[in-house]
Amino acid sequence: MEQPAGGRRPRLVSSLALGQRAWEVTLEWERGLLSWRDPQPPRGRHGGNCFVPASEIIAVEETEIEKQCSSGKWQKMAKPHAFTVYYVKRAQKHRWQCNEVTFWCVDEQLCNQWIQALKELLELQKSRPKQLLVYINPYGGKQQGKRIYEQKVAPLFSLASISTDVVITEHANHAKDNLFEVNIYKYDGIVCVGGDGMFSEVMHGLIGRIQKDSGIDQNNPKAPLVQCNIRIGIIPAGSTDCVCYATVGVTDPVTSALHIIVGDSQPLDVSSIHHNNTFLKYSVSLLGYGFYGDILKDSEKKRWMGTIRYDFSGFKTFLSHHYYEGTVSFLPAKHTLGSPRDKKRCRTGCYICRQSKQQPEEQQKNYGLEHNEDEGGDDWRVIKGKFLAINAVNMSCACPRSPKGLSPAAHLADGSIDLILVRKCSRFNFLRYLVRHTNQDDQFDFTFVEVYRIKKFQFTSKHLEDSDSGVKDVGKKRFGQFCRDHPACCCNLSNSIWNCDGETLDSSAIEVRVHCQLMKLFARGIEENSNDEAIYNQSTVEQLL
Ligand SMILES: Nc1ncnc2c1ncn2[C@@H]1O[C@H](COP(=O)(O)OP(=O)(O)OP(=O)(O)O)[C@@H](O)[C@H]1O
């Protein structure tokens, strides 16, 4: 063992066997790094050097290995002592796998010393969860949630010595209601196994519970919400897993489980949505009126079709080409360093998101001040018009169908919303706009598309503004009915609905405000990997619709 100066913990260097050959294995405490190299690589082969940071070691276990190997060599030797290191291995397209390597030696004491040292190093990884509360939606997606959890996730949690309390949901809102009853503070995290709907339910339960315990009234649209430090992990098992995709880069249960085990933490902005001082919902990805609202409305009626309903309803909604009149008022975001068209993608360790970290404290400080900067004063902008789509996104909304997403440069945690207004245009132009979500061209470079980075917005449909004039209304309702019966008609219907992260909102007139880094996920954002960006070219318009 090497003994460096200065009383620091010594580096552990040993010659250990890996298979049939002796490797030099090193554990560097200061750098938190395990490495092994072949000191005499076979002729013609380069010496392999392997490194695993301690933060990516999943577990260390003493291992029984066969006393006799095929060559019969060990017969003459003393009993081998072995240990296995399980660690994260990066595969293609942001996928993580659990890899293992087994080292052995004949010196039992040396073997134990290595196991002890590695376990101590793992103990130092303080952000790792020890106890998790898991909710499984057995009916999400292809109804595989339970199987996915039991076969792919639970064995990894057990390997990493994470204890779990598992609840298999029996009805919608089971998890949300349960989160108001259990002692959530004894857990290091909440895991949901399901799709975006299940995640939304757990998020509402957790944020709601924290506000309740802190005496915050969620119905007050101006109340500064209390941050949730209990992280949520998403094991994707739904028909849409967009939040998982946008925060991990892939929808793969094993990858997500490994991000939970290593204790990743990704802060996330959350928008609160109110109507007349009544809280409606929280949103973390897409709040869409018009095109995406209509797709949801139609697809809800076709649940029997399974996941193909989204393609079907997307195509139908595109053909129907309805536009909606209304007024959007918004408060531009001044604090953030980026802009929606600057091409600075939000990636692991994003600088722009890190700079926004102090925002929640400032919001708390400003609360109650009559003319605080947050209220914006005269800075509000008002836009009246006819819109095919109004999309407010808290993240890029990248998904396998649209790997760039609705706003490629949106950030997960910069305390802003990207507001995209798509004004009435021809069907052909709208198609051109949609196609740009799948290629390298700028989807905001159209005269009928505007994008703003904002903090708050309000929307009222013209239908509601006019609702006093009863006579006009009757006519409009009739007209609306005619259009519903003839979907190829492209006139304006009175109202669309809001699609809030895949669920409908009860009101079309809404008030929205973003809460910077209100919650945290067991994720690290999308890791930089230029090869994966080439995936854009594979998407087609059909996939997008
Ligand atoms: N046991 C249950 N029975 C019925 N519904 C449930 C149950 N558990 C959860 N849910 C609800 O099912 C909804 C959809 O769940 P989830 O997101 O997991 O699946 P999904 O197939 O992706 O659904 P969607 O396509 O509608 O988003 C959630 O809103 C959740 O509240």
Coordinates of C-alpha atoms and ligand atoms in Angstrom, one line a residue:
M1 CA 0.0 0.0 0.0
E2 CA 1.4 3.4 -0.9
Q3 CA 1.6 6.0 1.8
P4 CA 1.4 9.6 0.5
A5 CA 2.6 12.5 2.6
G6 CA 0.2 14.8 4.5
G7 CA -1.8 12.2 6.5
R8 CA -4.3 11.7 3.7
R9 CA -5.9 8.3 3.2
P10 CA -3.5 6.1 1.4
R11 CA -4.0 4.9 -2.2
L12 CA -4.7 1.2 -2.4
V13 CA -2.7 -0.5 -5.1
S14 CA -2.7 -4.3 -5.4
S15 CA -2.1 -7.0 -7.9
L16 CA -5.4 -8.8 -8.2
A17 CA -6.5 -11.5 -10.7
L18 CA -9.2 -10.8 -13.2
G19 CA -10.0 -14.0 -14.9
Q20 CA -6.6 -15.8 -15.5
R21 CA -4.4 -12.8 -15.5
A22 CA -2.9 -10.4 -12.8
W23 CA -4.1 -6.8 -13.1
E24 CA -2.9 -3.8 -11.2
V25 CA -5.9 -2.5 -9.3
T26 CA -5.9 1.0 -7.8
L27 CA -8.3 2.8 -5.5
E28 CA -7.6 6.5 -5.2
W29 CA -9.4 8.0 -2.2
E30 CA -8.7 11.6 -3.1
R31 CA -10.1 11.4 -6.6
G32 CA -12.7 8.8 -5.7
L33 CA -11.6 6.5 -8.5
L34 CA -11.3 2.8 -9.0
S35 CA -9.0 1.7 -11.9
W36 CA -7.4 -1.4 -13.2
R37 CA -4.9 -2.0 -15.8
D38 CA -3.2 -4.9 -17.4
P39 CA 0.6 -4.4 -16.7
Q40 CA 1.6 -7.0 -19.4
P41 CA -1.0 -7.0 -22.1
P42 CA -0.9 -10.0 -24.5
R43 CA 1.2 -9.2 -27.5
G44 CA -0.6 -7.3 -30.3
R45 CA -3.2 -5.9 -27.8
H46 CA -3.0 -2.5 -26.1
G47 CA -3.0 -2.6 -22.3
G48 CA -6.6 -2.0 -21.3
N49 CA -7.1 0.8 -18.7
C50 CA -10.5 0.8 -17.0
F51 CA -11.7 3.6 -14.7
V52 CA -14.9 3.8 -12.6
P53 CA -15.6 6.9 -10.5
A54 CA -16.9 6.0 -7.0
S55 CA -20.0 7.9 -7.8
E56 CA -20.9 5.3 -10.4
I57 CA -20.1 2.2 -8.4
I58 CA -23.4 0.5 -7.6
A59 CA -22.3 -2.1 -5.1
V60 CA -19.5 -4.3 -3.9
E61 CA -20.0 -7.9 -2.9
E62 CA -17.9 -10.7 -1.6
T63 CA -18.1 -13.4 -4.3
E64 CA -17.8 -17.2 -4.2
I65 CA -15.8 -18.3 -7.2
E66 CA -15.3 -21.9 -8.4
K67 CA -12.2 -23.4 -6.8
Q68 CA -11.4 -25.2 -10.0
C69 CA -11.3 -23.5 -13.3
S70 CA -11.3 -25.3 -16.7
S71 CA -7.5 -25.4 -16.9
G72 CA -7.4 -27.0 -13.5
K73 CA -4.8 -24.5 -12.4
W74 CA -6.4 -23.6 -9.1
Q75 CA -6.4 -27.2 -7.9
K76 CA -2.8 -26.7 -6.7
M77 CA -3.6 -23.3 -5.1
A78 CA -5.2 -22.2 -1.9
K79 CA -8.8 -21.2 -1.9
P80 CA -9.4 -18.0 -4.0
H81 CA -11.1 -15.1 -2.4
A82 CA -13.0 -12.8 -4.6
F83 CA -15.2 -9.7 -4.7
T84 CA -17.4 -8.2 -7.4
V85 CA -17.7 -4.5 -8.2
Y86 CA -21.0 -3.6 -9.9
Y87 CA -20.8 -0.3 -11.8
V88 CA -22.5 1.9 -14.3
K89 CA -21.6 1.3 -17.9
R90 CA -22.7 3.8 -20.6
A91 CA -24.2 2.2 -23.7
Q92 CA -25.6 4.0 -26.7
K93 CA -28.1 6.9 -26.7
H94 CA -27.8 7.8 -23.1
R95 CA -28.6 4.2 -22.0
W96 CA -26.9 3.0 -18.8
Q97 CA -26.3 -0.6 -17.9
C98 CA -25.1 -2.4 -14.8
N99 CA -21.7 -4.0 -15.5
E100 CA -19.7 -6.1 -13.1
V101 CA -16.1 -7.1 -12.7
T102 CA -14.8 -9.8 -10.3
F103 CA -11.3 -9.6 -8.9
W104 CA -9.7 -12.4 -6.9
C105 CA -6.6 -13.3 -4.9
V106 CA -5.5 -16.0 -2.5
D107 CA -4.9 -13.6 0.4
E108 CA -8.2 -13.5 2.3
Q109 CA -7.0 -10.4 4.3
L110 CA -6.2 -8.5 1.1
C111 CA -9.6 -9.4 -0.4
N112 CA -11.4 -8.2 2.8
Q113 CA -9.3 -5.0 2.8
W114 CA -10.5 -4.2 -0.7
I115 CA -14.2 -5.0 0.1
Q116 CA -13.9 -2.8 3.2
A117 CA -12.3 0.1 1.4
L118 CA -14.8 0.1 -1.4
K119 CA -17.7 -0.1 1.0
E120 CA -16.3 2.9 2.9
L121 CA -16.0 4.8 -0.3
L122 CA -19.7 4.0 -1.1
E123 CA -20.7 5.2 2.3
L124 CA -19.2 8.6 1.4
Q125 CA -21.7 9.0 -1.5
K126 CA -24.1 11.0 0.7
S127 CA -26.7 11.8 -2.0
R128 CA -27.7 8.2 -2.5
P129 CA -31.1 7.1 -1.3
K130 CA -31.4 4.5 1.3
Q131 CA -35.2 4.3 1.6
L132 CA -37.7 4.8 -1.1
L133 CA -41.4 4.8 -1.5
V134 CA -42.5 3.2 -4.8
Y135 CA -45.8 3.6 -6.5
I136 CA -46.6 1.2 -9.4
N137 CA -49.4 1.9 -11.8
P138 CA -50.2 -1.7 -13.0
Y139 CA -52.4 -0.4 -15.8
G140 CA -50.1 2.3 -17.3
G141 CA -48.9 1.8 -20.9
K142 CA -48.9 -1.8 -21.9
Q143 CA -49.8 -2.8 -18.3
Q144 CA -46.2 -4.0 -17.7
G145 CA -45.4 -1.7 -14.7
K146 CA -45.4 -4.4 -12.1
R147 CA -43.3 -6.8 -14.2
I148 CA -40.8 -4.1 -15.2
Y149 CA -40.4 -3.1 -11.6
E150 CA -40.0 -6.7 -10.2
Q151 CA -37.7 -8.0 -13.0
K152 CA -35.6 -5.0 -13.9
V153 CA -35.6 -2.5 -11.0
A154 CA -36.2 -4.3 -7.7
P155 CA -33.1 -6.5 -8.1
L156 CA -30.9 -3.4 -8.7
F157 CA -32.3 -1.6 -5.7
S158 CA -31.7 -4.7 -3.6
L159 CA -28.1 -5.0 -4.9
A160 CA -27.6 -1.3 -3.9
S161 CA -29.0 -2.0 -0.4
I162 CA -31.9 0.3 -0.9
S163 CA -35.0 -0.6 1.1
T164 CA -38.4 0.1 -0.4
D165 CA -42.0 0.3 0.5
V166 CA -44.0 -0.6 -2.6
V167 CA -47.6 0.5 -3.2
I168 CA -49.4 -1.0 -6.3
T169 CA -52.1 1.6 -7.1
E170 CA -55.7 0.4 -7.1
H171 CA -57.3 3.4 -8.7
A172 CA -56.5 6.8 -10.2
N173 CA -55.3 9.3 -7.5
H174 CA -54.4 6.5 -5.2
A175 CA -50.8 7.6 -5.1
K176 CA -51.7 11.3 -4.8
D177 CA -54.0 10.7 -1.8
N178 CA -51.6 8.3 -0.2
L179 CA -48.9 11.0 -0.3
F180 CA -51.0 13.2 2.0
E181 CA -51.3 10.4 4.5
V182 CA -47.9 8.7 4.9
N183 CA -44.9 10.0 6.7
I184 CA -43.1 11.1 3.6
Y185 CA -40.2 12.5 5.6
K186 CA -38.8 9.1 6.4
Y187 CA -38.1 8.5 2.7
D188 CA -35.1 9.8 0.6
G189 CA -37.2 9.7 -2.5
I190 CA -40.5 8.7 -4.2
V191 CA -40.4 6.5 -7.2
C192 CA -43.3 6.3 -9.7
V193 CA -43.5 3.4 -12.1
G194 CA -45.8 4.4 -15.0
G195 CA -46.1 7.1 -17.6
D196 CA -46.4 10.9 -17.6
G197 CA -49.9 10.7 -16.0
M198 CA -48.5 8.7 -13.1
F199 CA -45.6 11.1 -12.7
S200 CA -48.0 14.0 -12.7
E201 CA -50.1 12.4 -10.0
V202 CA -47.1 11.8 -7.7
M203 CA -45.8 15.3 -8.3
H204 CA -49.1 16.8 -7.4
G205 CA -49.2 14.7 -4.2
L206 CA -45.7 15.6 -3.2
I207 CA -45.9 19.3 -3.9
G208 CA -49.4 19.5 -2.4
R209 CA -48.3 17.7 0.8
I210 CA -45.2 19.9 1.2
Q211 CA -47.3 23.1 0.8
K212 CA -50.0 21.8 3.2
D213 CA -47.3 21.0 5.9
S214 CA -45.8 24.5 5.4
G215 CA -49.1 26.3 5.7
I216 CA -49.1 27.5 2.1
D217 CA -52.4 28.0 0.4
Q218 CA -52.1 26.5 -3.2
N219 CA -55.2 28.5 -4.3
N220 CA -53.3 31.8 -3.9
P221 CA -51.6 32.3 -7.3
K222 CA -49.0 34.7 -5.7
A223 CA -47.9 32.5 -2.8
P224 CA -44.2 31.5 -3.0
L225 CA -44.3 27.7 -3.0
V226 CA -42.0 25.8 -0.7
Q227 CA -39.4 23.7 -2.5
C228 CA -39.6 19.9 -2.4
N229 CA -36.3 18.4 -1.4
I230 CA -37.6 14.8 -1.6
R231 CA -36.6 13.7 -5.1
I232 CA -38.9 11.8 -7.5
G233 CA -37.6 9.0 -9.6
I234 CA -39.5 8.0 -12.8
I235 CA -39.3 4.4 -14.0
P236 CA -40.8 4.7 -17.5
A237 CA -43.7 2.2 -18.0
G238 CA -46.4 4.3 -19.7
S239 CA -47.6 5.0 -23.2
T240 CA -46.0 8.5 -23.0
D241 CA -42.8 8.9 -20.9
C242 CA -41.8 12.4 -22.0
V243 CA -40.6 13.8 -18.7
C244 CA -38.3 10.8 -18.3
Y245 CA -37.0 11.2 -21.9
A246 CA -36.4 14.9 -21.4
T247 CA -34.5 14.6 -18.1
V248 CA -32.6 11.3 -18.7
G249 CA -32.3 11.2 -22.5
V250 CA -33.9 7.8 -22.9
T251 CA -36.9 5.9 -21.6
D252 CA -35.3 2.8 -20.2
P253 CA -36.2 1.4 -16.8
V254 CA -32.7 0.1 -16.0
T255 CA -31.1 3.5 -16.9
S256 CA -33.6 5.3 -14.7
A257 CA -33.1 2.9 -11.8
L258 CA -29.3 3.4 -12.0
H259 CA -29.8 7.2 -11.9
I260 CA -31.8 6.7 -8.7
I261 CA -29.2 4.4 -7.2
V262 CA -26.3 6.8 -7.8
G263 CA -28.4 9.6 -6.2
D264 CA -28.6 12.0 -9.1
S265 CA -30.4 15.2 -8.6
Q266 CA -31.9 17.4 -11.3
P267 CA -33.9 20.5 -10.2
L268 CA -37.0 21.1 -12.2
D269 CA -39.1 24.2 -12.7
V270 CA -42.9 23.8 -12.2
S271 CA -45.7 26.0 -13.4
S272 CA -48.8 26.5 -11.3
I273 CA -52.0 27.1 -13.1
H274 CA -54.9 29.0 -11.6
H275 CA -58.4 30.2 -12.6
N276 CA -60.1 32.9 -10.5
N277 CA -57.9 32.3 -7.4
T278 CA -58.6 28.5 -7.6
F279 CA -55.6 26.2 -8.1
L280 CA -56.1 23.9 -11.1
K281 CA -52.9 22.0 -11.8
Y282 CA -49.1 22.0 -11.9
S283 CA -47.2 21.5 -15.2
V284 CA -43.6 20.6 -15.9
S285 CA -43.6 20.0 -19.6
L286 CA -46.3 21.1 -22.1
L287 CA -49.2 23.4 -21.5
G288 CA -50.9 23.5 -24.9
Y289 CA -54.0 25.1 -26.2
G290 CA -55.4 24.6 -29.7
F291 CA -53.5 22.0 -31.7
Y292 CA -52.2 19.9 -28.7
G293 CA -55.4 20.5 -26.7
D294 CA -57.5 19.2 -29.5
I295 CA -55.3 16.1 -30.0
L296 CA -55.7 15.3 -26.3
K297 CA -59.5 15.9 -26.4
D298 CA -59.9 13.6 -29.4
S299 CA -57.5 10.9 -28.2
E300 CA -59.2 10.7 -24.8
K301 CA -62.3 9.4 -26.7
K302 CA -60.2 6.7 -28.3
R303 CA -58.4 5.2 -25.4
W304 CA -59.6 1.8 -26.7
M305 CA -57.2 2.2 -29.6
G306 CA -54.2 2.1 -27.3
T307 CA -51.1 4.2 -28.0
I308 CA -51.9 4.5 -31.7
R309 CA -54.7 6.9 -30.7
Y310 CA -52.1 9.7 -30.5
D311 CA -51.1 9.3 -34.2
F312 CA -54.7 9.0 -35.3
S313 CA -55.9 12.0 -33.3
G314 CA -52.8 14.0 -34.4
F315 CA -53.5 13.4 -38.0
K316 CA -57.2 14.2 -37.6
T317 CA -56.5 17.4 -35.7
F318 CA -54.0 18.5 -38.3
L319 CA -56.6 18.0 -41.1
S320 CA -59.3 19.8 -39.1
H321 CA -57.0 22.9 -38.8
H322 CA -59.0 24.8 -36.3
Y323 CA -57.9 28.2 -35.0
Y324 CA -59.0 30.0 -31.8
E325 CA -59.3 33.6 -31.0
G326 CA -58.1 35.0 -27.7
T327 CA -55.8 37.3 -25.7
V328 CA -52.4 36.3 -24.3
S329 CA -50.8 38.6 -21.7
F330 CA -47.3 37.7 -20.5
L331 CA -44.4 38.9 -18.4
P332 CA -41.1 38.5 -20.2
A333 CA -38.3 36.8 -18.2
K334 CA -35.5 39.3 -17.6
H335 CA -33.4 37.3 -15.2
T336 CA -32.4 34.4 -17.4
L337 CA -29.2 34.3 -19.4
G338 CA -30.5 32.4 -22.4
S339 CA -33.2 33.0 -25.1
P340 CA -35.4 30.5 -26.9
R341 CA -33.4 30.9 -30.2
D342 CA -29.9 30.9 -28.9
K343 CA -29.3 27.2 -29.6
K344 CA -27.8 26.7 -26.1
R345 CA -29.2 23.3 -25.2
C346 CA -29.9 22.4 -21.6
R347 CA -27.5 19.6 -20.8
T348 CA -26.0 17.9 -17.7
G349 CA -24.7 20.6 -15.3
C350 CA -26.3 23.4 -17.4
Y351 CA -24.6 26.7 -16.7
I352 CA -27.8 28.7 -17.3
C353 CA -29.8 26.6 -14.8
R354 CA -27.0 26.8 -12.2
Q355 CA -27.1 30.6 -12.4
S356 CA -30.8 30.5 -11.6
K357 CA -30.4 28.7 -8.3
Q358 CA -30.8 31.7 -6.1
Q359 CA -34.2 32.7 -7.7
P360 CA -36.4 30.8 -5.3
E361 CA -34.9 32.7 -2.3
E362 CA -35.4 36.0 -4.1
Q363 CA -39.0 35.1 -4.8
Q364 CA -39.5 34.4 -1.1
K365 CA -37.9 37.7 -0.2
N366 CA -40.0 39.7 -2.6
Y367 CA -43.3 38.2 -1.6
G368 CA -45.5 40.7 0.1
L369 CA -43.6 43.7 -1.3
E370 CA -46.2 45.9 -3.1
H371 CA -44.2 46.7 -6.2
N372 CA -41.8 43.8 -6.3
E373 CA -40.0 43.1 -9.5
D374 CA -41.7 39.8 -9.8
E375 CA -45.1 41.4 -10.5
G376 CA -43.6 43.2 -13.6
G377 CA -45.6 46.5 -13.4
D378 CA -45.8 47.9 -16.9
D379 CA -43.6 45.2 -18.4
W380 CA -46.6 43.0 -19.2
R381 CA -47.2 42.5 -23.0
V382 CA -50.6 41.8 -24.5
I383 CA -51.2 39.9 -27.8
K384 CA -54.6 39.4 -29.3
G385 CA -55.1 37.1 -32.2
K386 CA -56.2 34.0 -33.9
F387 CA -54.0 31.0 -33.0
L388 CA -53.6 27.5 -34.2
A389 CA -51.6 26.7 -31.2
I390 CA -50.5 28.3 -27.9
N391 CA -47.7 26.2 -26.3
A392 CA -46.1 27.0 -23.0
V393 CA -43.2 24.7 -22.2
N394 CA -41.0 24.3 -19.2
M395 CA -38.6 22.0 -20.9
S396 CA -37.7 21.2 -24.5
C397 CA -40.4 18.5 -24.6
A398 CA -38.0 16.4 -26.6
C399 CA -39.4 12.9 -27.1
P400 CA -38.5 10.0 -29.4
R401 CA -41.0 11.4 -32.0
S402 CA -39.5 14.8 -31.9
P403 CA -36.0 14.6 -30.5
K404 CA -35.5 18.4 -30.7
G405 CA -38.8 19.1 -28.9
L406 CA -41.1 22.0 -29.1
S407 CA -38.5 24.5 -27.9
P408 CA -35.0 23.0 -28.3
A409 CA -33.3 25.6 -26.1
A410 CA -35.7 25.5 -23.2
H411 CA -34.2 24.8 -19.8
L412 CA -35.2 22.4 -17.1
A413 CA -34.4 24.7 -14.2
D414 CA -33.9 28.3 -15.3
G415 CA -37.1 29.6 -13.8
S416 CA -38.7 30.5 -17.2
I417 CA -41.4 29.3 -19.6
D418 CA -41.0 29.3 -23.4
L419 CA -44.3 30.6 -24.8
I420 CA -44.8 29.7 -28.5
L421 CA -47.6 31.3 -30.4
V422 CA -48.5 29.8 -33.7
R423 CA -50.9 32.2 -35.5
K424 CA -53.5 31.2 -38.0
C425 CA -51.8 30.2 -41.2
S426 CA -52.4 27.9 -44.1
R427 CA -52.4 24.1 -43.6
F428 CA -49.3 23.9 -45.7
N429 CA -47.4 26.4 -43.6
F430 CA -48.5 24.7 -40.4
L431 CA -47.2 21.4 -41.9
R432 CA -43.8 23.1 -42.7
Y433 CA -43.7 24.3 -39.0
L434 CA -44.4 20.8 -37.7
V435 CA -41.8 19.3 -40.1
R436 CA -39.1 21.6 -38.6
H437 CA -39.5 19.8 -35.3
T438 CA -37.8 16.8 -36.9
N439 CA -34.9 18.4 -38.8
Q440 CA -32.1 20.9 -38.2
D441 CA -34.0 24.0 -39.3
D442 CA -35.2 26.7 -36.9
Q443 CA -38.9 26.0 -36.1
F444 CA -39.3 29.6 -35.0
D445 CA -38.2 31.1 -38.3
F446 CA -41.7 31.7 -39.7
T447 CA -43.7 35.0 -39.8
F448 CA -46.7 33.2 -38.1
V449 CA -44.6 31.8 -35.2
E450 CA -43.5 33.9 -32.2
V451 CA -41.6 32.7 -29.2
Y452 CA -40.9 34.4 -25.9
R453 CA -39.1 33.4 -22.7
I454 CA -41.4 34.5 -19.9
K455 CA -42.2 34.1 -16.2
K456 CA -46.0 34.4 -16.2
F457 CA -48.9 34.5 -18.6
Q458 CA -52.6 34.7 -18.7
F459 CA -55.0 33.6 -21.5
T460 CA -58.6 34.3 -22.1
S461 CA -60.4 33.0 -25.2
K462 CA -62.5 35.5 -27.2
H463 CA -65.5 33.3 -26.6
L464 CA -65.2 34.0 -22.9
E465 CA -64.5 37.7 -23.4
D466 CA -67.7 37.9 -25.4
S467 CA -69.7 35.7 -23.2
D468 CA -72.0 38.5 -22.1
S469 CA -73.5 38.7 -25.5
G470 CA -75.9 35.8 -25.3
V471 CA -77.3 36.0 -28.9
K472 CA -73.9 35.8 -30.5
D473 CA -73.1 32.9 -28.3
V474 CA -76.0 30.8 -29.4
G475 CA -74.9 31.3 -33.0
K476 CA -71.3 30.4 -32.1
K477 CA -72.3 27.3 -30.3
R478 CA -74.3 26.1 -33.4
F479 CA -71.4 27.0 -35.6
G480 CA -69.1 25.0 -33.4
Q481 CA -71.4 22.0 -33.6
F482 CA -71.4 22.2 -37.4
C483 CA -67.6 22.2 -37.4
R484 CA -67.3 19.3 -35.0
D485 CA -69.5 17.3 -37.4
H486 CA -67.4 18.3 -40.4
P487 CA -63.8 18.0 -39.2
A488 CA -62.3 19.1 -42.5
C489 CA -63.7 22.6 -42.0
C490 CA -61.0 25.0 -40.9
C491 CA -63.1 27.8 -39.4
N492 CA -62.7 28.8 -35.8
L493 CA -64.4 26.9 -33.0
S494 CA -65.2 28.8 -29.9
N495 CA -62.9 27.0 -27.4
S496 CA -60.2 24.5 -27.4
I497 CA -59.0 22.9 -24.2
W498 CA -55.7 23.1 -22.4
N499 CA -53.5 20.0 -22.5
C500 CA -51.6 20.1 -19.3
D501 CA -48.8 17.5 -19.4
G502 CA -51.2 15.1 -21.1
E503 CA -54.3 15.9 -19.0
T504 CA -57.1 18.3 -19.6
L505 CA -57.8 21.5 -17.6
D506 CA -61.3 22.4 -16.5
S507 CA -61.0 26.0 -17.6
S508 CA -59.8 27.7 -20.8
A509 CA -59.1 31.1 -19.0
I510 CA -56.0 30.5 -17.0
E511 CA -53.2 32.3 -15.1
V512 CA -49.8 30.6 -15.2
R513 CA -46.7 31.2 -13.2
V514 CA -43.4 29.4 -13.1
H515 CA -41.7 28.4 -9.8
C516 CA -38.0 28.1 -10.3
Q517 CA -36.5 24.7 -9.2
L518 CA -39.6 23.8 -7.2
M519 CA -38.8 20.1 -7.2
K520 CA -36.0 17.6 -7.9
L521 CA -35.8 14.4 -9.9
F522 CA -33.4 11.5 -9.6
A523 CA -31.8 12.5 -13.0
R524 CA -28.9 14.6 -14.3
G525 CA -30.4 16.1 -17.5
I526 CA -29.2 14.8 -20.9
E527 CA -25.5 14.1 -21.0
E528 CA -23.6 15.7 -23.9
N529 CA -23.2 13.2 -26.7
S530 CA -22.9 14.6 -30.2
N531 CA -23.5 11.2 -31.9
D532 CA -27.0 11.1 -30.6
E533 CA -28.0 14.4 -32.1
A534 CA -27.9 12.7 -35.5
I535 CA -31.1 11.0 -34.5
Y536 CA -33.0 14.0 -35.8
N537 CA -32.7 12.8 -39.3
Q538 CA -34.5 9.6 -38.6
S539 CA -37.8 11.2 -37.6
T540 CA -40.6 11.6 -40.1
V541 CA -43.6 13.8 -40.2
E542 CA -45.9 10.9 -39.7
Q543 CA -44.1 10.1 -36.4
L544 CA -44.6 13.7 -35.3
L545 CA -48.3 13.7 -35.9
Ligands
LIG1 N1 -54.6 1.4 -10.5 C1 -55.0 2.4 -11.3 N2 -56.2 2.2 -12.0 C2 -56.6 3.2 -12.9 N3 -55.9 4.3 -13.1 C3 -54.8 4.5 -12.5 C4 -54.3 3.5 -11.6 N4 -53.1 4.0 -11.1 C5 -52.9 5.2 -11.6 N5 -53.8 5.5 -12.5 C6 -54.0 6.7 -13.4 O1 -53.7 6.3 -14.7 C7 -53.3 7.5 -15.4 C8 -52.4 7.1 -16.6 O2 -51.2 6.5 -16.0 P1 -49.8 6.4 -16.7 O3 -49.3 7.7 -17.0 O4 -49.0 5.5 -15.8 O5 -50.1 5.5 -18.0 P2 -50.1 5.9 -19.6 O6 -50.5 4.7 -20.3 O7 -48.9 6.6 -20.0 O8 -51.3 6.9 -19.6 P3 -51.6 8.1 -20.6 O9 -51.3 7.6 -22.0 O10 -53.0 8.4 -20.3 O11 -50.6 9.2 -20.1 C9 -52.7 8.4 -14.4 O12 -53.2 9.6 -14.5 C10 -53.0 7.8 -13.0 O13 -53.6 8.7 -12.2

